PDB file of C-alpha atoms and ligand atoms in Angstrom:
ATOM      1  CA  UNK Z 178     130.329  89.856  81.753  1.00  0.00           C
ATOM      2  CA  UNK Z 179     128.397  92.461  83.710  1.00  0.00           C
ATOM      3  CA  UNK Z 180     129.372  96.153  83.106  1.00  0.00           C
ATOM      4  CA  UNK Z 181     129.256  99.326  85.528  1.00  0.00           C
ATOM      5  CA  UNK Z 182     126.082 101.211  83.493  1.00  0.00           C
ATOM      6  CA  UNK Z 183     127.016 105.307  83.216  1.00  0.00           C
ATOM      7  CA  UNK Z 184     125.947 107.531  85.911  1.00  0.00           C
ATOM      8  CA  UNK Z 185     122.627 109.318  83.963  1.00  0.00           C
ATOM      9  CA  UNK Z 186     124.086 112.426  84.963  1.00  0.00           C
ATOM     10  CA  UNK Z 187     127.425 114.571  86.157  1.00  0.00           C
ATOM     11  CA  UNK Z 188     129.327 113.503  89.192  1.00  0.00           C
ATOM     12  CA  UNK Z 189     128.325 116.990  90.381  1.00  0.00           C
ATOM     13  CA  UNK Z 190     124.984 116.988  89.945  1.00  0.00           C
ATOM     14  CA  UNK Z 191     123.307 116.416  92.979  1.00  0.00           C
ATOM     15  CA  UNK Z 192     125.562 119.177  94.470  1.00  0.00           C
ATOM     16  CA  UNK Z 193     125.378 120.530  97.177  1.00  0.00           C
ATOM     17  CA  UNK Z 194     123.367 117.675  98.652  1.00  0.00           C
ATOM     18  CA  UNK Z 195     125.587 114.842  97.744  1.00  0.00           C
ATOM     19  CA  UNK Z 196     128.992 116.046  96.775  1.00  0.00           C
ATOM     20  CA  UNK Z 197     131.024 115.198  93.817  1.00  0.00           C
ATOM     21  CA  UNK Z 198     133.817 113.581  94.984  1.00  0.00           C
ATOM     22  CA  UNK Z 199     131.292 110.984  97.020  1.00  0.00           C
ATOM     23  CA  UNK Z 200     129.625 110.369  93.859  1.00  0.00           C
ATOM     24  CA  UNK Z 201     132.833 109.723  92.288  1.00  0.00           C
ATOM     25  CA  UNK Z 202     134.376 107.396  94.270  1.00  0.00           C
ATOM     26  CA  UNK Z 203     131.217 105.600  94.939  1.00  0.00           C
ATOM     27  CA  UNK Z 204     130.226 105.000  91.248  1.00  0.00           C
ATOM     28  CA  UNK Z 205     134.135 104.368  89.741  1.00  0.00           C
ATOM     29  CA  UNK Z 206     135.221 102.762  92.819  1.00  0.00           C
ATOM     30  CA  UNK Z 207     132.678 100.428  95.149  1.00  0.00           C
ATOM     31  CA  UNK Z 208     130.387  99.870  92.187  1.00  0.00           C
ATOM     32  CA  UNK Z 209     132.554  98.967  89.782  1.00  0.00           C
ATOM     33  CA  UNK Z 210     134.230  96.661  92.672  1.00  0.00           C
ATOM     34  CA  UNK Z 211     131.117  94.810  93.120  1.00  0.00           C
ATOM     35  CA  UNK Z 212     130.741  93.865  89.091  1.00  0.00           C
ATOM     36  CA  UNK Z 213     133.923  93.243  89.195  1.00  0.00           C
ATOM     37  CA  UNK Z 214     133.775  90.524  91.777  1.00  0.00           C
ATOM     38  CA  UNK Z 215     130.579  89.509  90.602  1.00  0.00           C
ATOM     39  CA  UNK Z 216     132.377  88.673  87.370  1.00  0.00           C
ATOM     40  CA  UNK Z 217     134.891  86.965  88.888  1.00  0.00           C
ATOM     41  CA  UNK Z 218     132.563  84.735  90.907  1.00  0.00           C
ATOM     42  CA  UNK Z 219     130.961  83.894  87.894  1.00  0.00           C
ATOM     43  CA  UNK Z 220     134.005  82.998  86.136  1.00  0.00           C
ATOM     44  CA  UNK Z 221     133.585  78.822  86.038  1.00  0.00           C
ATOM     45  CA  UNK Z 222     129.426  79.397  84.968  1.00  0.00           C
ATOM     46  CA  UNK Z 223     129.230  80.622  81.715  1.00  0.00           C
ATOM     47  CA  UNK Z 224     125.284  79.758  82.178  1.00  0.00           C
ATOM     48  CA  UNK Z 225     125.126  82.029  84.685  1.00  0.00           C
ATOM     49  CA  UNK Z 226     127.176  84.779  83.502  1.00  0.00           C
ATOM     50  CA  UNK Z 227     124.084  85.153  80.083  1.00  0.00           C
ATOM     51  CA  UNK Z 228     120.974  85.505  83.090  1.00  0.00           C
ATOM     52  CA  UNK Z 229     120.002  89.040  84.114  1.00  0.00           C
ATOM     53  CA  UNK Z 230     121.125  90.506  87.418  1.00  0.00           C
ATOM     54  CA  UNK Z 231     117.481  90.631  88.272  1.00  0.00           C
ATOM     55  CA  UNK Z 232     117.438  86.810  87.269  1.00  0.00           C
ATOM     56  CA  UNK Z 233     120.543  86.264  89.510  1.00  0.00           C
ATOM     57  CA  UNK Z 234     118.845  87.625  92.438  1.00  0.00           C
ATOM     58  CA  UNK Z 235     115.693  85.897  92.072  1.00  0.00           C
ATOM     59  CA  UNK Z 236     117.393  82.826  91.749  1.00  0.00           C
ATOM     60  CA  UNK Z 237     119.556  83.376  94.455  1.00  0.00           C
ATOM     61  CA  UNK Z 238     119.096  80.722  96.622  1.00  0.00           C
ATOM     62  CA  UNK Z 239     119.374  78.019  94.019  1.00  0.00           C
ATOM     63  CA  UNK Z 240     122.808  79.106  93.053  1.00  0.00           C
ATOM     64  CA  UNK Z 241     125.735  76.912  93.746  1.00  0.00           C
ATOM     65  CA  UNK Z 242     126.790  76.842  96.882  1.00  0.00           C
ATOM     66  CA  UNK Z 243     130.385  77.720  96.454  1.00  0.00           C
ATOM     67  CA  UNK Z 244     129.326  81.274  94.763  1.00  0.00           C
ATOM     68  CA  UNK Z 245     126.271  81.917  96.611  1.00  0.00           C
ATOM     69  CA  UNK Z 246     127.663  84.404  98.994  1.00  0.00           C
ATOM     70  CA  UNK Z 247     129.601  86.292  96.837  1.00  0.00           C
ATOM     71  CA  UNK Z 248     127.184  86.549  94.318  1.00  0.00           C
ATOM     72  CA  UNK Z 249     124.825  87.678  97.134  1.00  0.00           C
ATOM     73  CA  UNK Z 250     127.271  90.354  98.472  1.00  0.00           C
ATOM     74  CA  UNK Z 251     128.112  91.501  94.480  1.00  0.00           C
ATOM     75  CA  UNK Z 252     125.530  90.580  92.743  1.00  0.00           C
ATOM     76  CA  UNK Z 253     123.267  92.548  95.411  1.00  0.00           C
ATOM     77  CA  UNK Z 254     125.498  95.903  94.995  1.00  0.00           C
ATOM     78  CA  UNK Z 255     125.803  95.385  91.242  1.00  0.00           C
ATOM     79  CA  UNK Z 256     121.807  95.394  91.542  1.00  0.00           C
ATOM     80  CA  UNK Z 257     121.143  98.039  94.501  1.00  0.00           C
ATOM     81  CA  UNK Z 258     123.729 100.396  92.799  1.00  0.00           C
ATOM     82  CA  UNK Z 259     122.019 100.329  88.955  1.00  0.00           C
ATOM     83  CA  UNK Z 260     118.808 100.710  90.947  1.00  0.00           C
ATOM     84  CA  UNK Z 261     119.867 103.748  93.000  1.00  0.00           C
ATOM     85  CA  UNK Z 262     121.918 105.841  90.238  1.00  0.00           C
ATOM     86  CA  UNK Z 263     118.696 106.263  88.154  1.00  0.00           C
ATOM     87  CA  UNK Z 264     116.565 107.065  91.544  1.00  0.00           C
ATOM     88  CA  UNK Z 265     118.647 110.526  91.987  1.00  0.00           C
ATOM     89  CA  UNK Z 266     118.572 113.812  90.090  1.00  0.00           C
ATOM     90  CA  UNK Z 267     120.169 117.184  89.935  1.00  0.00           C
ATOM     91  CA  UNK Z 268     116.472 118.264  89.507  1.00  0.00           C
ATOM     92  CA  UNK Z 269     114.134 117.106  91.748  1.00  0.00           C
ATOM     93  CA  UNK Z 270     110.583 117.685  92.624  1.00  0.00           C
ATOM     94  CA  UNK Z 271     110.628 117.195  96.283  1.00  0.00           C
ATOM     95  CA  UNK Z 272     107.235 115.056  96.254  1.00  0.00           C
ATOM     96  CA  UNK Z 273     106.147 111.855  94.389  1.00  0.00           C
ATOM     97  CA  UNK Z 274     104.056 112.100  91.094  1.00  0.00           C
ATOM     98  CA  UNK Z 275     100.119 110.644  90.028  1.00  0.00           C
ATOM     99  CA  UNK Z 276     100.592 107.354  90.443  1.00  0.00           C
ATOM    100  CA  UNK Z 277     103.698 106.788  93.238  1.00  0.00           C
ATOM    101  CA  UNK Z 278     101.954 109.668  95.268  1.00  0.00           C
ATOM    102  CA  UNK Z 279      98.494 107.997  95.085  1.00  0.00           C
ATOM    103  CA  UNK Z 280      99.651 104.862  95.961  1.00  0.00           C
ATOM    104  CA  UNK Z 281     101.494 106.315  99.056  1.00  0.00           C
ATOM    105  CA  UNK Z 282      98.889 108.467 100.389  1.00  0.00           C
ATOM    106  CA  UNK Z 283      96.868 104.889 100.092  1.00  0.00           C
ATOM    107  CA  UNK Z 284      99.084 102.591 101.937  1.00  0.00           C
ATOM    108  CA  UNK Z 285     101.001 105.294 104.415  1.00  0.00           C
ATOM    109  CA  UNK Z 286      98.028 107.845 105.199  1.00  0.00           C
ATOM    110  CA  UNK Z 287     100.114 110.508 103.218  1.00  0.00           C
ATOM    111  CA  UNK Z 288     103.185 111.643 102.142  1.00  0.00           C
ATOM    112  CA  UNK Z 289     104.689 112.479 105.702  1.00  0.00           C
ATOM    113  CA  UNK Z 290     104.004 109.493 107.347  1.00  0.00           C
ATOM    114  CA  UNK Z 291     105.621 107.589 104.510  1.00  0.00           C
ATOM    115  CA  UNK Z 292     108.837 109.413 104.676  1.00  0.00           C
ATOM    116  CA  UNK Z 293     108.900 109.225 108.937  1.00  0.00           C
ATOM    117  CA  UNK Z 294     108.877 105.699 108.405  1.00  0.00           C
ATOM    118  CA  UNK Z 295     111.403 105.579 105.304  1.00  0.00           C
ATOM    119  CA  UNK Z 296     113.836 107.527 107.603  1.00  0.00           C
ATOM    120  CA  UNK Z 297     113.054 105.738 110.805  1.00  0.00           C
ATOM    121  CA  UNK Z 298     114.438 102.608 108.084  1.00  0.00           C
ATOM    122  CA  UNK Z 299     117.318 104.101 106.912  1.00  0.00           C
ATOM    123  CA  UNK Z 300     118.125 105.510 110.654  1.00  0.00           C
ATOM    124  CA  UNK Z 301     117.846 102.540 112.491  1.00  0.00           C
ATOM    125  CA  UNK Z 302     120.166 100.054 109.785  1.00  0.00           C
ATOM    126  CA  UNK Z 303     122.431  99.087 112.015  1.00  0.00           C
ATOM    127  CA  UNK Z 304     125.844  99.417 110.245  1.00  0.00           C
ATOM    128  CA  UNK Z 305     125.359  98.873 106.383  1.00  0.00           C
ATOM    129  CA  UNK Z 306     122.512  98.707 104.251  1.00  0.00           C
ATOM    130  CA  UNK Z 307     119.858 100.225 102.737  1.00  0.00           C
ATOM    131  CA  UNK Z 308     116.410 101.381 102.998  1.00  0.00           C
ATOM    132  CA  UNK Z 309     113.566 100.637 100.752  1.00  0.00           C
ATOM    133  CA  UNK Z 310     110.256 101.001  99.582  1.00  0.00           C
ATOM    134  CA  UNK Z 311     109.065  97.874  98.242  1.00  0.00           C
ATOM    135  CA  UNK Z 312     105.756  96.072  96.273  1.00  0.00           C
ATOM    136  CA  UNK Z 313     106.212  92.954  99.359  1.00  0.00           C
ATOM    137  CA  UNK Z 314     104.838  89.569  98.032  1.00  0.00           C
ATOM    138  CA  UNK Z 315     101.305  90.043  98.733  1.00  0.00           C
ATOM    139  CA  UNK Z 316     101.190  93.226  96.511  1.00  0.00           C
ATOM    140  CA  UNK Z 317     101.360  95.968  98.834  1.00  0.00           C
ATOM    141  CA  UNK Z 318     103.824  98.796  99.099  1.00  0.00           C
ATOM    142  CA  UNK Z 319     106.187  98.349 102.669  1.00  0.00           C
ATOM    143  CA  UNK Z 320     109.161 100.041 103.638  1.00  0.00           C
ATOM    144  CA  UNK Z 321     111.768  97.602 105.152  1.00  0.00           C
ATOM    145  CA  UNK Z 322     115.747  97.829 105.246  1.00  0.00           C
ATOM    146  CA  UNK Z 323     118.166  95.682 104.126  1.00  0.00           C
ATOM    147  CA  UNK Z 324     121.846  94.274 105.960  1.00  0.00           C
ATOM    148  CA  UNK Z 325     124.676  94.880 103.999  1.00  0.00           C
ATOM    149  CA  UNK Z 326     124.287  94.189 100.189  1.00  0.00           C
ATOM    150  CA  UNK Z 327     120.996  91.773 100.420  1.00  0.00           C
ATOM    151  CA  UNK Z 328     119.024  92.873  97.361  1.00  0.00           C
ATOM    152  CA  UNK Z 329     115.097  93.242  97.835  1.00  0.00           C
ATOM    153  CA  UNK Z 330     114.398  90.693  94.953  1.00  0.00           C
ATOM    154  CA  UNK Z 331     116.210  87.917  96.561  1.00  0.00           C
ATOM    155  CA  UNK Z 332     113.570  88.156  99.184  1.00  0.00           C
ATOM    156  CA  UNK Z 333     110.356  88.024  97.223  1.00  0.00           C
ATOM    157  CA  UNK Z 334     110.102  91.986  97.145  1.00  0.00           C
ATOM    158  CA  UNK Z 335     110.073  94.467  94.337  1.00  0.00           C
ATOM    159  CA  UNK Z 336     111.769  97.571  95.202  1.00  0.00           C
ATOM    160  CA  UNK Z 337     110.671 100.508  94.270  1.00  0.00           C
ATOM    161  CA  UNK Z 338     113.113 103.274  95.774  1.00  0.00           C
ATOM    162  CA  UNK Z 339     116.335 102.783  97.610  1.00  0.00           C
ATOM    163  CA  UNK Z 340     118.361 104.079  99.804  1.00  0.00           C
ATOM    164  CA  UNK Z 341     121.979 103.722 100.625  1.00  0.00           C
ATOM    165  CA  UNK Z 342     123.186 104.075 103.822  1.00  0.00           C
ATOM    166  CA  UNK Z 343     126.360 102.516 104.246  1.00  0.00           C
ATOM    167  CA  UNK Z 344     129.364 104.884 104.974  1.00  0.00           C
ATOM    168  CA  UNK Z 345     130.280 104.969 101.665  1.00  0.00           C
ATOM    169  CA  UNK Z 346     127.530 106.502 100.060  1.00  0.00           C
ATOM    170  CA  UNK Z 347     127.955 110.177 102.710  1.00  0.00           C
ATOM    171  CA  UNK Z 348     130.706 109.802 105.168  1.00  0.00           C
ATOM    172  CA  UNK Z 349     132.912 112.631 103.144  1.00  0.00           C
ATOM    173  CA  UNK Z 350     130.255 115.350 103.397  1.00  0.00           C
ATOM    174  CA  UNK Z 351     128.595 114.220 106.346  1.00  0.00           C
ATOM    175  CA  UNK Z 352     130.548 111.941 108.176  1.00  0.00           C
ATOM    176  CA  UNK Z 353     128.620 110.216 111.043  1.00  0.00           C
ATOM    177  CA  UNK Z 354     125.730 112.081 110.540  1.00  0.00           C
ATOM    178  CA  UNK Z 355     123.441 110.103 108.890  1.00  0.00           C
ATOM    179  CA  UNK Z 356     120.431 111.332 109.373  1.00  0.00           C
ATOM    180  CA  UNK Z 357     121.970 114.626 107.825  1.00  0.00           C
ATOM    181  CA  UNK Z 358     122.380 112.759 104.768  1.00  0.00           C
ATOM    182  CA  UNK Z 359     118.983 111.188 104.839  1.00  0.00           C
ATOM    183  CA  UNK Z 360     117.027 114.800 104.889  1.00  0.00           C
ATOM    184  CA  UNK Z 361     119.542 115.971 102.079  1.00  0.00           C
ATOM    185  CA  UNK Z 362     118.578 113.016 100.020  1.00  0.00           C
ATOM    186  CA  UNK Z 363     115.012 113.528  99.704  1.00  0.00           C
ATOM    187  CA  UNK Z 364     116.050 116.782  97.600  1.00  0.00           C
ATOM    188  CA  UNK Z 365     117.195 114.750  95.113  1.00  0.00           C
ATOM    189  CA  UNK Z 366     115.040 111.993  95.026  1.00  0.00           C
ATOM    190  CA  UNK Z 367     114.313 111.992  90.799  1.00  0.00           C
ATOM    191  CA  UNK Z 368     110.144 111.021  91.477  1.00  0.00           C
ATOM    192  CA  UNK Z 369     109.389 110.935  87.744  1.00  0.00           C
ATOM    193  CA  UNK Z 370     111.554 107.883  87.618  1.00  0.00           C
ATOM    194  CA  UNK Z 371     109.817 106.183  90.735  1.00  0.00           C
ATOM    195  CA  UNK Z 372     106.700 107.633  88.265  1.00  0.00           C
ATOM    196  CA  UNK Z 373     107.577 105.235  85.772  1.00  0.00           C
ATOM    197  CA  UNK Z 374     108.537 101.803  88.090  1.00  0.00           C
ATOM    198  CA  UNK Z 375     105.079 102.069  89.444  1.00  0.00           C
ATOM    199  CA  UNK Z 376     103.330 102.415  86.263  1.00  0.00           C
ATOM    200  CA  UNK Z 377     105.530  99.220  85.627  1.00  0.00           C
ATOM    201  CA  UNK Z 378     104.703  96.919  88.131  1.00  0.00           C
TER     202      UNK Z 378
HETATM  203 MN1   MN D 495     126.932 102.110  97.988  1.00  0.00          MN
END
């Protein structure tokens, strides 16, 4: 059985940038809806239900076929949302650390042209997804977005920092201004965990 991990932090942390009640709802309610239909997919495959979520992705496309799509759809938010939680903080440092920031300025020119074409990403999704900056299959750092609940890993990529932009994640605080949402988010973008992925990978 997959479980909804604990926010690392206070609903109202990342006040006044992302509001409690968002957080809230989004962590209690559509997260723990996608493990919960994750679970439920999973129901008939006990061999299934012992492999990672990261293994689950992977695998994806060897999956039955019957549960492929909703595994996809939960399995993906189950994934993107434990990602993301971690990614935020009620303290952050407004630029990436050593290694992340190194490794940016290297691919991207420098910081600023990274983040014009992590929001250009997130902008542009055309209804829900998410934007990310990924290690792509060939080893170097990319930003692409993903439709709906598709999870990075599925496709060969190893994601490195996410972004949510379906409705769900700002429309309280910032209804259909997205982009409004995007700018805030960079405040709390928690860099010393993005620190340690890269020195991970
Ligand atoms: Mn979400």
């Amino acid at each position: 059985m997959f479980k909804l991990p604990e926010l690392p932090y206070a609903f109202n942390a990342l006040e006044p940038y992302i509001d409690a009640r968002t957080m809230e709802i989004h962590h209690n309610k559509h997260h723990q809806a996608y493990v919960d239909n994750l679970n439920a997919a999973l129901k008939d495959f006990p061999a299934l239900q012992q492999k990672s979520i990261s293994e689950l992705m992977i695998d994806l496309d060897n999956l039955p076929e019957k549960i492929q799509t909703a595994v996809r759809n939960n399995g993906g938010g189950h994934y993107n949302h434990s990602f993301f939680w971690p990614l935020m903080t009620g303290k952050g440092t407004g630029k990436p650390l050593e290694k992340s920031g190194q490794a940016i300025a290297n691919t991207f020119g420098s910081f600023d042209e990274f983040q014009k074409l992590f929001n250009e990403a997130a902008k542009s999704r055309f209804g829900s997804g998410w934007a990310w900056l990924v290690y792509n299959p060939q080893g170097d750092l990319e930003v692409i977005s993903t439709a709906n609940q598709d999870c990075p890993l599925a496709a060969g990529f190893a994601p490195v920092l996410g972004l949510d932009v379906w409705e769900h994640a700002y429309y309280l605080k910032y209804q259909n201004k997205r982009v409004d949402y995007i700018q805030a988010w960079w405040h709390v973008v928690n860099w010393s965990v993005v620190e340690d992925i890269f020195r991970k990978i």
